[in-house]
mmCIF file of C-alpha atoms in Angstrom:
data_model
loop_
_atom_site.group_PDB
_atom_site.id
_atom_site.type_symbol
_atom_site.label_atom_id
_atom_site.label_comp_id
_atom_site.label_asym_id
_atom_site.label_seq_id
_atom_site.Cartn_x
_atom_site.Cartn_y
_atom_site.Cartn_z
ATOM 1 C CA GLN A 1 136.659 90.425 127.622
ATOM 2 C CA GLY A 2 135.953 86.826 128.494
ATOM 3 C CA GLN A 3 132.189 87.230 128.516
ATOM 4 C CA LEU A 4 131.604 84.601 125.834
ATOM 5 C CA VAL A 5 132.809 81.112 126.668
ATOM 6 C CA GLU A 6 132.592 78.356 124.055
ATOM 7 C CA SER A 7 132.644 74.636 124.644
ATOM 8 C CA GLY A 8 131.767 71.441 122.851
ATOM 9 C CA GLY A 9 134.462 71.149 120.213
ATOM 10 C CA GLY A 10 136.190 67.886 119.500
ATOM 11 C CA SER A 11 137.058 65.328 116.876
ATOM 12 C CA VAL A 12 134.543 63.394 114.826
ATOM 13 C CA LYS A 13 134.435 61.437 111.589
ATOM 14 C CA ALA A 14 132.713 62.772 108.514
ATOM 15 C CA GLY A 15 128.961 62.404 108.804
ATOM 16 C CA GLY A 16 129.043 62.831 112.567
ATOM 17 C CA SER A 17 127.569 65.547 114.766
ATOM 18 C CA LEU A 18 128.706 67.978 117.415
ATOM 19 C CA MET A 19 126.946 70.665 119.411
ATOM 20 C CA LEU A 20 128.840 73.804 120.372
ATOM 21 C CA SER A 21 127.772 75.916 123.312
ATOM 22 C CA CYS A 22 128.481 79.559 124.110
ATOM 23 C CA LYS A 23 127.765 80.713 127.632
ATOM 24 C CA ALA A 24 127.094 84.446 127.895
ATOM 25 C CA PRO A 25 125.748 86.959 130.370
ATOM 26 C CA ARG A 26 121.970 87.224 130.404
ATOM 27 C CA TYR A 27 121.951 90.753 128.956
ATOM 28 C CA ILE A 28 123.890 89.537 125.901
ATOM 29 C CA ILE A 29 121.783 86.454 125.262
ATOM 30 C CA SER A 30 118.554 88.410 125.521
ATOM 31 C CA THR A 31 119.398 91.699 123.761
ATOM 32 C CA TYR A 32 122.337 91.131 121.400
ATOM 33 C CA CYS A 33 122.602 89.702 117.952
ATOM 34 C CA MET A 34 124.813 86.608 118.221
ATOM 35 C CA GLY A 35 126.551 84.354 115.799
ATOM 36 C CA TRP A 36 129.152 81.722 115.085
ATOM 37 C CA SER A 37 132.186 82.180 112.860
ATOM 38 C CA ARG A 38 135.026 79.843 112.030
ATOM 39 C CA LEU A 39 138.627 80.043 110.993
ATOM 40 C CA GLY A 40 139.990 77.030 109.174
ATOM 41 C CA PRO A 41 143.590 76.234 108.246
ATOM 42 C CA GLY A 42 144.660 78.405 105.336
ATOM 43 C CA LYS A 43 141.215 79.977 105.093
ATOM 44 C CA GLU A 44 139.673 83.345 105.822
ATOM 45 C CA ARG A 45 137.277 83.762 108.744
ATOM 46 C CA GLU A 46 133.786 82.733 107.737
ATOM 47 C CA GLU A 47 130.546 83.546 109.507
ATOM 48 C CA VAL A 48 128.472 80.374 109.511
ATOM 49 C CA ALA A 49 125.325 81.388 111.350
ATOM 50 C CA ARG A 50 123.712 84.273 113.190
ATOM 51 C CA ILE A 51 120.536 84.905 115.114
ATOM 52 C CA ASP A 52 119.145 88.370 115.785
ATOM 53 C CA VAL A 53 117.132 89.626 118.712
ATOM 54 C CA GLY A 54 113.900 88.777 116.937
ATOM 55 C CA GLY A 55 115.018 85.214 116.359
ATOM 56 C CA THR A 56 115.755 85.489 112.645
ATOM 57 C CA MET A 57 118.454 83.009 111.679
ATOM 58 C CA ILE A 58 120.816 83.301 108.734
ATOM 59 C CA TYR A 59 123.245 80.631 107.567
ATOM 60 C CA ALA A 60 126.164 80.522 105.213
ATOM 61 C CA ASP A 61 125.492 78.462 102.102
ATOM 62 C CA SER A 62 128.289 76.117 103.091
ATOM 63 C CA VAL A 63 126.411 74.956 106.203
ATOM 64 C CA LYS A 64 122.777 75.492 105.275
ATOM 65 C CA GLY A 65 120.696 72.425 106.037
ATOM 66 C CA ARG A 66 123.423 70.930 108.253
ATOM 67 C CA PHE A 67 123.941 73.489 111.047
ATOM 68 C CA THR A 68 121.320 74.930 113.378
ATOM 69 C CA ILE A 69 121.789 77.972 115.602
ATOM 70 C CA SER A 70 119.640 78.443 118.665
ATOM 71 C CA ARG A 71 119.466 80.248 121.994
ATOM 72 C CA ASP A 72 118.304 79.092 125.417
ATOM 73 C CA PHE A 73 117.356 82.109 127.482
ATOM 74 C CA ALA A 74 116.930 80.072 130.649
ATOM 75 C CA LYS A 75 120.496 78.748 130.364
ATOM 76 C CA ASN A 76 122.022 81.944 128.964
ATOM 77 C CA THR A 77 123.553 79.870 126.210
ATOM 78 C CA LEU A 78 123.894 80.050 122.432
ATOM 79 C CA TYR A 79 124.187 76.754 120.543
ATOM 80 C CA LEU A 80 125.369 75.516 117.213
ATOM 81 C CA GLN A 81 124.152 72.060 116.340
ATOM 82 C CA MET A 82 126.370 70.677 113.575
ATOM 83 C CA ASP A 83 125.184 67.598 111.697
ATOM 84 C CA ASN A 84 126.581 65.711 108.727
ATOM 85 C CA LEU A 85 129.961 67.197 109.361
ATOM 86 C CA LYS A 86 132.509 67.277 106.547
ATOM 87 C CA PRO A 87 136.323 67.446 106.668
ATOM 88 C CA GLU A 88 136.118 71.009 105.302
ATOM 89 C CA ASP A 89 134.246 72.014 108.494
ATOM 90 C CA THR A 90 137.500 71.565 110.413
ATOM 91 C CA SER A 91 138.096 74.941 112.034
ATOM 92 C CA VAL A 92 138.270 76.895 115.214
ATOM 93 C CA TYR A 93 134.727 78.040 115.936
ATOM 94 C CA TYR A 94 134.088 81.349 117.629
ATOM 95 C CA CYS A 95 130.979 82.701 119.313
ATOM 96 C CA ALA A 96 130.380 86.420 118.713
ATOM 97 C CA ALA A 97 127.928 89.126 119.761
ATOM 98 C CA ASP A 98 127.052 92.706 119.064
ATOM 99 C CA ARG A 99 124.380 94.942 120.521
ATOM 100 C CA TYR A 100 123.748 97.134 117.510
ATOM 101 C CA VAL A 101 124.957 95.647 114.230
ATOM 102 C CA CYS A 102 124.573 91.964 113.420
ATOM 103 C CA GLY A 103 127.803 90.841 111.825
ATOM 104 C CA SER A 104 129.898 93.703 113.129
ATOM 105 C CA TRP A 105 130.882 91.691 116.134
ATOM 106 C CA SER A 106 132.276 93.543 119.102
ATOM 107 C CA SER A 107 132.578 90.591 121.480
ATOM 108 C CA TRP A 108 134.296 87.283 120.774
ATOM 109 C CA GLY A 109 134.840 84.060 122.603
ATOM 110 C CA GLN A 110 138.158 82.272 122.841
ATOM 111 C CA GLY A 111 137.257 79.661 120.237
ATOM 112 C CA THR A 112 136.785 75.912 120.280
ATOM 113 C CA GLN A 113 138.483 73.485 117.901
ATOM 114 C CA VAL A 114 136.465 71.169 115.671
ATOM 115 C CA ASN A 115 138.242 68.447 113.722
ATOM 116 C CA VAL A 116 136.451 66.335 111.153
ATOM 117 C CA SER A 117 138.267 63.370 109.651
ATOM 118 C CA SER A 118 137.355 61.553 106.495
#
């Protein structure tokens, strides 16, 4: 509980950019699969990006070409660079991690709100 701490949310206009950060313990950053999911108003939770231990990145079609997931081992931080944001990207974004199964997340952050206005 409380091992993943997101930051960087905010309000931007369509076409703008934001970078989300997720601070995690070193053992999670270096050995766990990690990802970002979002929950928008009236929508189901959607995984937008993940990165496995080997560095393979997978993106949802809805964000492909606009979002970039990355890790900084020196800073123990997972990032989500979001460019060309659209109003439909408005959501609470959550950082997640799992040691064994990518996508079957066992650890979650508290979430950070992203609002994109037209």
